[in-house]
Amino acid sequence: MKATTKDAYKLMHDGAIALSQMEANGICIDVDLLEKTTVKVAKKIKTIQEELEKDELWKEWLKVYRKKANMGSRYQMADMLNKVHGFTKSTQDPKKKLSVDEKALLELDIPFIKRYLRMEKLKKLHSTYLKGIYREIVDGLLHPSFNLHLVRTGRSQSNLPNFQNIPIRDPKIGKLIRSCFVPRAGRVLVEIDFGSLEVRVSCCYNKDPALIEYIRDSSKDMHRDMAMECFMLPQEEVTKEIRFYAKNQFVFPAFYGSYFGQMAPDLWESVTKTKLITVSGLRLVDHLKNKGIKRLGIKDDVRPRTFMHHIREVEENFWGERFPVYAQWKWDWWKEYQKKGWFQSLTGFRELGVYAKNDVVNHPIQSSAFHCLLWSLIETQHWLNRNKMKTLLVGQIHDSILADVPENEIEKYISHVIEVTTVDLPSHWRWIIVPLEVEVETSSTNWWEKQKVKV
DNA sequence: TACTTCGGCGCC
DNA sequence: AAAGGGCGCCGAAGTA
């Protein structure tokens, strides 16, 4: 990726400096709590492992693998499940080793698996997060690296430790680790996130009027609307959870270039494996049954009255009727690249070389979205320096900034960042043709307890 | 023992 | 027409 203008170069130059200041600042860790949590989690892992060792499956396992038996080995696990329970994955590539990820394992409904997966989650927490973070602490502070020059799409990456993948979605796991991230004494953590930044930036490329309208009109809700279509529900029957699945297993995958053959099985699994229910308490499986859809079907031979068929129609409608301008942009952008051999982002970075279609349409959106964050971060850091403020920027996660802020600077800091992100940024880059929004969260205790702030 | 590759899984 | 974008870190297993 190459900067084509002075401004594009300057973004990298100033960005690298701002990020290095962030690295030097570091984020405060409650080391005592981290140590206690590590011991607690290790004990829990041991307890579960001992329970699992009483299982018949493990006794068979010992007979087969003897001294080499290792519960942490997914390969052995697959082999034993196959031997004892006749397990084979439904969508297995015959040329590959039998896969045993969480999804495959959940196809088996046996108690051993439930416990095993709970233990694996705790092991991930223990090794990657609790121990991995502990290892990097210096004088109570963690200094993750943030690099600008390594990611193909122009985003940043973070390592030693990676600050950009600390658990949050699983509430039990998220709480255990994020509670260890604390503000310095007398301060609060303030996290400011752009709302739906990539979708907004995509509008600036594709200029699809329907998509722009979803952004401009806050009473409209794209994910709710797609939940209605995917699950054949009236608006008032869509729960938050149903909307969540439509968003993460249809809308985003579709935007990133997925298709019904991939999306329908994922959605179907959510419908059948998690007990999704509608607002009035009907199970979603039964609701779809009432609508005449009783099975998933297969992608290579799509039959009417299957979920596969239904999602194929939803997808056709999504690109053909709902967002045709976006679909056309993707096509034109791709054709243009094929002609020239390169494509260029709105922030002035050019990618020259051999790329797949999904890369060509996704990279510029992802990079420009990150550049919005980077520009805001640079501006904010410069302002903090100029005004000799005590606020410290301590972390960045693609579309959000985490700061450690003294009590008496909270209001000033928040209102300034809002100004930078929602006013200064769109006036600096005139290609930003949709409003930008941010969400502010603060906590005086730790990173898990952050609470939304009305702005 | 040291290193690499792979599958798996954490985040946006 | 083809068919999900981007990362880093871990343990297991294979290789030198």
Coordinates of C-alpha atoms (C1' of nucleotides) in Angstrom, one line a residue:
Chain A
M1 CA 0.0 0.0 0.0
K2 CA 1.4 3.3 -1.1
A3 CA 0.6 6.9 0.0
T4 CA -0.1 8.9 -3.1
T5 CA -0.3 12.4 -1.5
K6 CA 1.6 14.4 1.1
D7 CA -1.5 14.2 3.3
A8 CA -1.6 10.4 3.1
Y9 CA 2.1 10.2 4.0
K10 CA 1.6 12.7 6.9
L11 CA -1.2 10.5 8.3
M12 CA 1.2 7.6 8.6
H13 CA 4.0 9.8 10.0
D14 CA 1.9 11.6 12.6
G15 CA 0.0 8.4 13.3
A16 CA 3.2 6.5 14.1
I17 CA 4.2 9.2 16.5
A18 CA 0.8 9.4 18.2
L19 CA 0.7 5.7 18.6
S20 CA 4.2 5.6 20.0
Q21 CA 3.1 8.1 22.7
M22 CA 0.2 5.8 23.4
E23 CA 2.6 2.9 23.8
A24 CA 4.8 4.9 26.2
N25 CA 1.8 5.9 28.3
G26 CA 0.6 2.3 28.9
I27 CA -2.5 1.1 30.7
C28 CA -2.7 0.4 34.4
I29 CA -3.2 -3.1 35.6
D30 CA -4.5 -4.3 38.9
V31 CA -1.7 -6.8 39.3
D32 CA -3.0 -8.2 42.6
L33 CA -6.4 -9.0 41.1
L34 CA -4.8 -10.4 38.0
E35 CA -2.7 -12.8 40.1
K36 CA -5.7 -13.9 42.2
T37 CA -7.8 -14.4 39.1
T38 CA -5.1 -16.5 37.5
V39 CA -4.9 -18.8 40.5
K40 CA -8.7 -19.0 40.7
V41 CA -9.1 -19.9 37.0
A42 CA -6.3 -22.4 37.1
K43 CA -8.1 -24.2 40.0
K44 CA -11.3 -24.2 38.1
I45 CA -9.6 -25.7 35.0
K46 CA -8.1 -28.4 37.2
T47 CA -11.5 -29.2 38.7
I48 CA -13.2 -29.6 35.4
Q49 CA -10.3 -31.7 34.0
E50 CA -10.6 -34.1 37.0
E51 CA -14.3 -34.4 36.4
L52 CA -13.6 -35.2 32.7
E53 CA -11.1 -37.9 33.7
K54 CA -13.9 -39.8 35.3
D55 CA -15.7 -40.1 32.0
E56 CA -15.9 -43.3 30.1
L57 CA -14.6 -41.6 27.0
W58 CA -11.4 -40.7 28.8
K59 CA -10.9 -44.2 30.0
E60 CA -11.1 -45.4 26.4
W61 CA -8.8 -42.6 25.4
L62 CA -6.1 -43.8 27.9
K63 CA -6.4 -47.3 26.4
V64 CA -5.8 -46.0 22.9
Y65 CA -3.1 -43.4 23.5
R66 CA -1.6 -44.6 26.7
K67 CA 1.2 -42.4 27.8
K68 CA 0.6 -39.9 25.0
A69 CA -3.0 -39.3 25.9
N70 CA -3.5 -35.6 26.1
M71 CA -6.9 -34.0 26.7
G72 CA -5.6 -30.8 25.1
S73 CA -5.1 -32.5 21.8
R74 CA -7.9 -31.8 19.4
Y75 CA -6.6 -34.4 17.0
Q76 CA -6.8 -37.1 19.7
M77 CA -10.2 -35.8 20.7
A78 CA -11.6 -36.1 17.2
D79 CA -10.2 -39.6 16.9
M80 CA -11.7 -40.8 20.2
L81 CA -15.1 -39.2 19.5
N82 CA -15.1 -41.0 16.2
K83 CA -14.1 -44.4 17.8
V84 CA -16.5 -44.1 20.8
H85 CA -19.4 -42.1 19.4
G86 CA -19.0 -42.7 15.7
F87 CA -18.5 -38.9 15.3
T88 CA -17.9 -37.5 11.9
K89 CA -18.5 -33.8 11.0
S90 CA -21.5 -33.3 8.7
T91 CA -19.6 -30.8 6.4
Q92 CA -16.2 -32.4 6.5
D93 CA -13.7 -32.0 3.7
P94 CA -12.6 -35.7 3.2
K95 CA -9.1 -34.6 2.2
K96 CA -8.5 -32.9 5.6
K97 CA -8.1 -34.0 9.1
L98 CA -11.4 -34.4 11.0
S99 CA -12.0 -30.9 12.4
V100 CA -13.1 -30.4 16.0
D101 CA -13.9 -26.8 16.5
E102 CA -16.7 -25.7 18.8
K103 CA -19.3 -25.8 16.1
A104 CA -18.4 -29.4 15.1
L105 CA -18.3 -30.5 18.7
L106 CA -21.7 -29.1 19.4
E107 CA -23.2 -31.4 16.8
L108 CA -22.7 -34.0 19.5
D109 CA -25.1 -33.8 22.4
I110 CA -23.1 -35.4 25.1
P111 CA -22.2 -34.1 28.6
F112 CA -18.5 -34.6 28.1
I113 CA -18.4 -32.1 25.3
K114 CA -20.2 -29.3 27.3
R115 CA -17.7 -29.6 30.1
Y116 CA -14.8 -29.9 27.7
L117 CA -15.8 -26.7 25.9
R118 CA -16.2 -24.8 29.2
M119 CA -12.7 -26.0 30.2
E120 CA -11.2 -24.9 26.8
K121 CA -12.7 -21.4 27.2
L122 CA -11.1 -21.1 30.6
K123 CA -7.8 -22.4 29.2
K124 CA -7.8 -19.8 26.5
L125 CA -8.5 -17.1 29.1
H126 CA -5.7 -18.5 31.3
S127 CA -3.0 -18.9 28.7
T128 CA -3.5 -16.1 26.2
Y129 CA -5.0 -13.4 28.4
L130 CA -4.2 -13.9 32.1
K131 CA -0.7 -15.2 31.7
G132 CA 0.0 -13.5 28.4
I133 CA -0.8 -10.1 29.9
Y134 CA 1.0 -10.8 33.2
R135 CA 4.2 -11.5 31.3
E136 CA 4.2 -8.1 29.7
I137 CA 3.6 -5.9 32.8
V138 CA 6.3 -3.4 33.8
D139 CA 5.8 -1.6 37.1
G140 CA 2.0 -2.1 37.0
L141 CA 1.7 -0.9 33.5
L142 CA 1.0 -2.7 30.2
H143 CA 2.5 -1.2 27.0
P144 CA 1.0 -3.0 24.0
S145 CA 2.6 -2.2 20.7
F146 CA 0.6 -0.5 18.0
N147 CA 1.9 -0.8 14.4
L148 CA 0.7 1.1 11.3
H149 CA 2.8 -0.5 8.6
L150 CA 2.0 -4.2 8.6
V151 CA -1.7 -4.8 7.8
R152 CA -2.6 -5.3 4.1
T153 CA -5.7 -3.2 4.4
G154 CA -4.1 -0.2 6.1
R155 CA -5.5 -0.9 9.5
S156 CA -3.2 -1.1 12.6
Q157 CA -2.3 -4.2 14.5
S158 CA -1.3 -4.6 18.1
N159 CA 1.0 -7.1 19.8
L160 CA 2.9 -8.0 23.0
P161 CA 0.2 -8.3 24.1
N162 CA -2.5 -7.8 21.4
F163 CA -4.7 -5.1 22.9
Q164 CA -7.3 -5.5 20.2
N165 CA -8.7 -8.9 21.1
I166 CA -9.3 -8.8 24.8
P167 CA -12.5 -10.9 25.5
I168 CA -15.8 -9.0 25.9
R169 CA -18.6 -11.0 24.3
D170 CA -18.7 -13.9 26.7
P171 CA -19.6 -11.9 29.9
K172 CA -18.1 -14.4 32.4
I173 CA -14.7 -14.5 30.6
G174 CA -14.8 -10.8 29.7
K175 CA -15.4 -9.7 33.3
L176 CA -12.6 -11.9 34.6
I177 CA -9.9 -10.3 32.4
R178 CA -11.3 -6.7 31.8
S179 CA -11.7 -6.2 35.5
C180 CA -7.9 -6.2 35.8
F181 CA -7.6 -3.1 33.5
V182 CA -8.1 -0.1 35.8
P183 CA -7.6 3.7 35.7
R184 CA -4.7 5.3 37.5
A185 CA -5.5 6.6 41.0
G186 CA -8.0 9.5 41.0
R187 CA -8.8 8.9 37.3
V188 CA -11.4 7.3 35.1
L189 CA -11.3 5.2 31.9
V190 CA -13.0 6.8 29.0
E191 CA -13.7 4.8 25.8
I192 CA -15.0 6.6 22.8
D193 CA -16.3 4.4 19.8
F194 CA -17.5 5.4 16.4
G195 CA -20.9 4.0 15.7
S196 CA -21.2 1.7 12.7
L197 CA -18.1 3.4 11.2
E198 CA -17.4 0.9 8.4
V199 CA -21.0 1.0 7.1
R200 CA -20.8 4.8 7.1
V201 CA -17.5 4.8 5.3
S202 CA -18.9 2.3 2.8
C203 CA -21.6 4.9 2.0
C204 CA -18.9 7.3 1.0
Y205 CA -17.7 4.8 -1.6
N206 CA -21.0 3.3 -2.9
K207 CA -23.3 6.3 -2.3
D208 CA -26.3 4.0 -2.1
P209 CA -29.3 6.2 -1.3
A210 CA -31.0 3.4 0.7
L211 CA -28.0 2.7 2.8
I212 CA -27.4 6.4 3.4
E213 CA -31.0 6.8 4.4
Y214 CA -30.6 4.0 7.0
I215 CA -27.7 6.1 8.5
R216 CA -29.4 9.5 8.3
D217 CA -32.8 8.4 9.7
S218 CA -32.3 7.1 13.2
S219 CA -35.8 5.6 13.3
K220 CA -34.7 3.2 10.6
D221 CA -32.9 0.0 11.5
M222 CA -31.2 -2.1 8.9
H223 CA -30.5 -5.1 11.1
R224 CA -34.0 -5.2 12.4
D225 CA -35.4 -5.1 8.9
M226 CA -33.1 -7.9 7.8
A227 CA -34.1 -10.0 10.8
M228 CA -37.7 -9.6 9.7
E229 CA -36.8 -10.9 6.3
C230 CA -34.5 -13.7 7.3
F231 CA -36.9 -15.1 9.8
M232 CA -40.2 -14.0 8.2
L233 CA -41.3 -12.0 11.2
P234 CA -43.3 -8.9 11.7
Q235 CA -41.4 -6.0 13.2
E236 CA -42.9 -6.3 16.7
E237 CA -41.7 -9.9 17.0
V238 CA -38.0 -9.2 16.5
T239 CA -36.1 -9.5 19.8
K240 CA -32.7 -8.0 20.4
E241 CA -31.1 -11.4 20.2
I242 CA -32.8 -12.2 16.9
R243 CA -31.6 -8.9 15.5
F244 CA -28.1 -9.8 16.7
Y245 CA -28.0 -12.9 14.6
A246 CA -29.4 -11.2 11.5
K247 CA -26.7 -8.5 11.9
N248 CA -23.8 -10.9 12.4
Q249 CA -24.8 -13.8 10.3
F250 CA -26.5 -12.1 7.4
V251 CA -25.9 -8.3 7.0
F252 CA -22.2 -8.1 7.8
P253 CA -21.3 -11.4 6.0
A254 CA -23.2 -10.1 2.9
F255 CA -21.4 -6.8 3.0
Y256 CA -18.1 -8.6 3.2
G257 CA -18.9 -10.7 0.2
S258 CA -20.4 -13.9 1.6
Y259 CA -23.4 -15.6 0.0
F260 CA -26.5 -17.7 0.9
G261 CA -24.6 -21.0 0.8
Q262 CA -22.4 -19.9 3.7
M263 CA -24.9 -17.7 5.6
A264 CA -28.0 -20.0 5.6
P265 CA -26.3 -22.9 7.5
D266 CA -25.0 -20.4 10.1
L267 CA -28.4 -18.8 10.6
W268 CA -30.1 -22.2 10.6
E269 CA -27.7 -23.4 13.3
S270 CA -28.5 -20.4 15.4
V271 CA -32.2 -21.1 15.0
T272 CA -31.9 -24.7 16.0
K273 CA -29.1 -24.8 18.5
T274 CA -29.7 -21.6 20.5
K275 CA -33.3 -21.4 21.8
L276 CA -34.2 -18.3 20.0
I277 CA -37.8 -17.2 20.7
T278 CA -39.9 -14.3 19.4
V279 CA -41.3 -11.5 21.4
S280 CA -44.5 -13.4 22.0
G281 CA -42.6 -16.5 23.2
L282 CA -42.8 -18.7 20.1
R283 CA -39.7 -20.7 19.3
L284 CA -38.2 -19.5 16.1
V285 CA -37.9 -23.1 14.8
D286 CA -41.6 -23.5 15.2
H287 CA -42.4 -20.2 13.7
L288 CA -40.5 -21.1 10.5
K289 CA -42.2 -24.5 10.5
N290 CA -45.5 -22.7 10.5
K291 CA -44.3 -20.7 7.5
G292 CA -43.6 -24.0 5.7
I293 CA -39.8 -24.1 6.3
K294 CA -38.8 -27.3 8.1
R295 CA -35.3 -28.0 7.0
L296 CA -32.1 -26.3 5.9
G297 CA -31.6 -27.9 2.5
I298 CA -28.3 -28.0 0.6
K299 CA -26.6 -25.2 -1.4
D300 CA -25.8 -27.3 -4.5
D301 CA -29.4 -28.4 -5.0
V302 CA -31.7 -25.6 -3.7
R303 CA -35.3 -26.8 -3.3
P304 CA -38.3 -24.7 -2.6
R305 CA -39.6 -24.6 1.0
T306 CA -36.1 -25.0 2.4
F307 CA -34.2 -22.4 4.5
M308 CA -31.5 -22.4 1.9
H309 CA -34.0 -21.4 -0.7
H310 CA -35.5 -18.7 1.5
I311 CA -32.1 -17.1 2.3
R312 CA -31.1 -17.2 -1.3
E313 CA -34.2 -15.1 -2.1
V314 CA -33.5 -12.7 0.8
E315 CA -30.0 -12.3 -0.6
E316 CA -31.2 -11.6 -4.1
N317 CA -33.6 -9.1 -2.7
F318 CA -30.8 -7.5 -0.5
W319 CA -28.6 -6.7 -3.5
G320 CA -31.1 -6.5 -6.3
E321 CA -33.9 -4.4 -4.6
R322 CA -32.7 -3.0 -1.4
F323 CA -29.1 -1.9 -2.1
P324 CA -28.8 -2.1 -6.0
V325 CA -26.5 1.0 -6.1
Y326 CA -24.1 -0.7 -3.6
A327 CA -24.1 -3.8 -5.7
Q328 CA -23.4 -1.8 -8.9
W329 CA -20.6 0.0 -7.1
K330 CA -18.9 -3.2 -6.2
W331 CA -19.1 -4.4 -9.7
D332 CA -17.8 -1.2 -11.3
W333 CA -15.1 -0.8 -8.7
W334 CA -13.9 -4.4 -9.4
K335 CA -14.0 -3.9 -13.2
E336 CA -12.1 -0.6 -12.9
Y337 CA -9.4 -2.5 -10.9
Q338 CA -9.2 -5.2 -13.5
K339 CA -8.6 -2.6 -16.1
K340 CA -6.0 -0.5 -14.2
G341 CA -4.4 -3.1 -12.0
W342 CA -4.7 -1.0 -8.9
F343 CA -7.3 0.7 -6.7
Q344 CA -7.1 3.7 -4.4
S345 CA -8.7 4.6 -1.1
L346 CA -10.5 7.9 -0.4
T347 CA -7.6 8.7 2.1
G348 CA -5.1 8.5 -0.7
F349 CA -3.5 5.0 -0.5
R350 CA -3.0 2.9 -3.5
E351 CA -2.9 -0.9 -3.7
L352 CA -1.2 -2.3 -6.7
G353 CA -1.0 -6.0 -7.4
V354 CA -3.0 -9.1 -7.7
Y355 CA -6.2 -9.1 -5.6
A356 CA -9.4 -11.1 -5.3
K357 CA -12.7 -9.3 -5.8
N358 CA -13.6 -9.3 -2.1
D359 CA -10.2 -7.7 -1.3
V360 CA -10.7 -5.0 -3.9
V361 CA -14.0 -3.9 -2.5
N362 CA -13.3 -4.5 1.2
H363 CA -9.8 -3.1 1.7
P364 CA -10.6 0.5 0.9
I365 CA -13.6 0.6 3.2
Q366 CA -11.7 -1.0 6.0
S367 CA -8.7 1.2 5.6
S368 CA -10.6 4.5 5.3
A369 CA -12.7 3.6 8.4
F370 CA -9.5 3.1 10.4
H371 CA -8.0 6.3 9.0
C372 CA -10.9 8.2 10.4
L373 CA -10.0 6.8 13.8
L374 CA -6.3 7.5 13.3
W375 CA -6.9 11.1 12.2
S376 CA -9.0 11.7 15.3
L377 CA -6.4 10.1 17.5
I378 CA -3.7 12.3 16.1
E379 CA -5.7 15.5 16.5
T380 CA -6.7 14.6 20.0
Q381 CA -3.1 13.8 21.0
H382 CA -1.8 17.1 19.5
W383 CA -4.5 19.0 21.4
L384 CA -3.6 17.2 24.7
N385 CA 0.0 18.1 24.2
R386 CA -0.7 21.8 23.2
N387 CA -2.8 22.2 26.3
K388 CA -0.5 20.4 28.6
M389 CA -3.3 18.2 29.8
K390 CA -2.9 15.2 32.1
T391 CA -5.2 12.9 30.1
L392 CA -3.4 9.9 28.6
L393 CA -4.4 8.0 25.5
V394 CA -3.7 4.4 26.4
G395 CA -5.2 2.2 23.7
Q396 CA -7.0 2.0 20.3
I397 CA -9.1 -0.8 18.8
H398 CA -9.8 0.0 15.1
D399 CA -12.7 2.3 15.7
S400 CA -12.4 3.3 19.4
I401 CA -10.0 5.1 21.7
L402 CA -9.4 4.4 25.3
A403 CA -8.1 7.1 27.6
D404 CA -7.1 7.4 31.2
V405 CA -8.5 10.8 32.3
P406 CA -8.2 12.8 35.5
E407 CA -11.5 13.7 37.2
N408 CA -11.2 17.4 36.4
E409 CA -10.5 16.8 32.7
I410 CA -13.4 14.4 31.9
E411 CA -15.9 16.9 30.5
K412 CA -13.2 18.8 28.6
Y413 CA -11.8 15.6 27.1
I414 CA -15.1 14.1 26.0
S415 CA -16.5 17.2 24.5
H416 CA -13.2 17.8 22.5
V417 CA -13.2 14.3 21.1
I418 CA -16.8 14.6 20.1
E419 CA -15.9 17.8 18.3
V420 CA -12.9 16.2 16.5
T421 CA -14.8 13.1 15.4
T422 CA -18.1 14.4 14.4
V423 CA -17.3 18.0 13.2
D424 CA -13.5 18.5 12.5
L425 CA -13.1 15.1 10.7
P426 CA -15.9 15.4 8.2
S427 CA -14.8 19.0 7.4
H428 CA -11.2 17.8 6.9
W429 CA -12.2 15.0 4.6
R430 CA -14.9 16.3 2.4
W431 CA -15.6 12.8 0.9
I432 CA -17.4 12.0 4.2
I433 CA -20.9 12.5 3.1
V434 CA -22.8 10.9 6.0
P435 CA -22.9 12.1 9.6
L436 CA -20.5 10.4 12.0
E437 CA -21.5 9.4 15.5
V438 CA -19.7 8.3 18.6
E439 CA -20.6 6.5 21.8
V440 CA -19.0 7.4 25.1
E441 CA -18.4 5.0 28.0
T442 CA -16.7 5.7 31.3
S443 CA -15.6 3.8 34.4
S444 CA -14.0 4.8 37.6
T445 CA -13.4 1.2 38.6
N446 CA -12.3 -1.0 35.7
W447 CA -12.7 -1.7 32.0
W448 CA -15.5 -4.2 32.4
E449 CA -17.7 -1.9 34.4
K450 CA -17.8 0.9 31.8
Q451 CA -21.1 2.6 31.5
K452 CA -22.6 4.5 28.6
V453 CA -22.7 8.3 29.1
K454 CA -25.3 10.5 27.6
V455 CA -23.7 13.2 25.4
Chain B
dT1 C1' 16.1 -28.3 22.1
dA2 C1' 14.6 -24.9 18.7
dC3 C1' 11.8 -23.8 15.1
dT4 C1' 7.7 -24.0 11.9
dT5 C1' 3.0 -25.2 10.7
dC6 C1' -1.7 -25.9 11.7
dG7 C1' -6.1 -25.6 13.8
dG8 C1' -8.6 -23.1 16.8
dC9 C1' -10.4 -18.9 18.9
dG10 C1' -10.2 -14.0 20.9
dC11 C1' -11.5 -9.1 18.9
dC12 C1' -13.3 -5.2 15.1
Chain C
dA1 C1' -18.7 -15.1 -11.6
dA2 C1' -17.5 -16.5 -7.2
dA3 C1' -18.7 -17.1 -2.8
dG4 C1' -16.6 -13.5 4.6
dG5 C1' -12.6 -8.7 5.2
dG6 C1' -8.6 -7.9 8.9
dC7 C1' -5.4 -9.4 12.7
dG8 C1' -2.2 -12.2 17.1
dC9 C1' -1.4 -15.9 20.4
dC10 C1' -1.9 -20.5 22.1
dG11 C1' -0.8 -25.6 22.4
dA12 C1' 0.0 -29.8 19.6
dA13 C1' 2.5 -32.0 16.3
dG14 C1' 6.0 -32.3 12.9
dT15 C1' 10.8 -31.4 11.5
dA16 C1' 15.8 -30.3 11.8

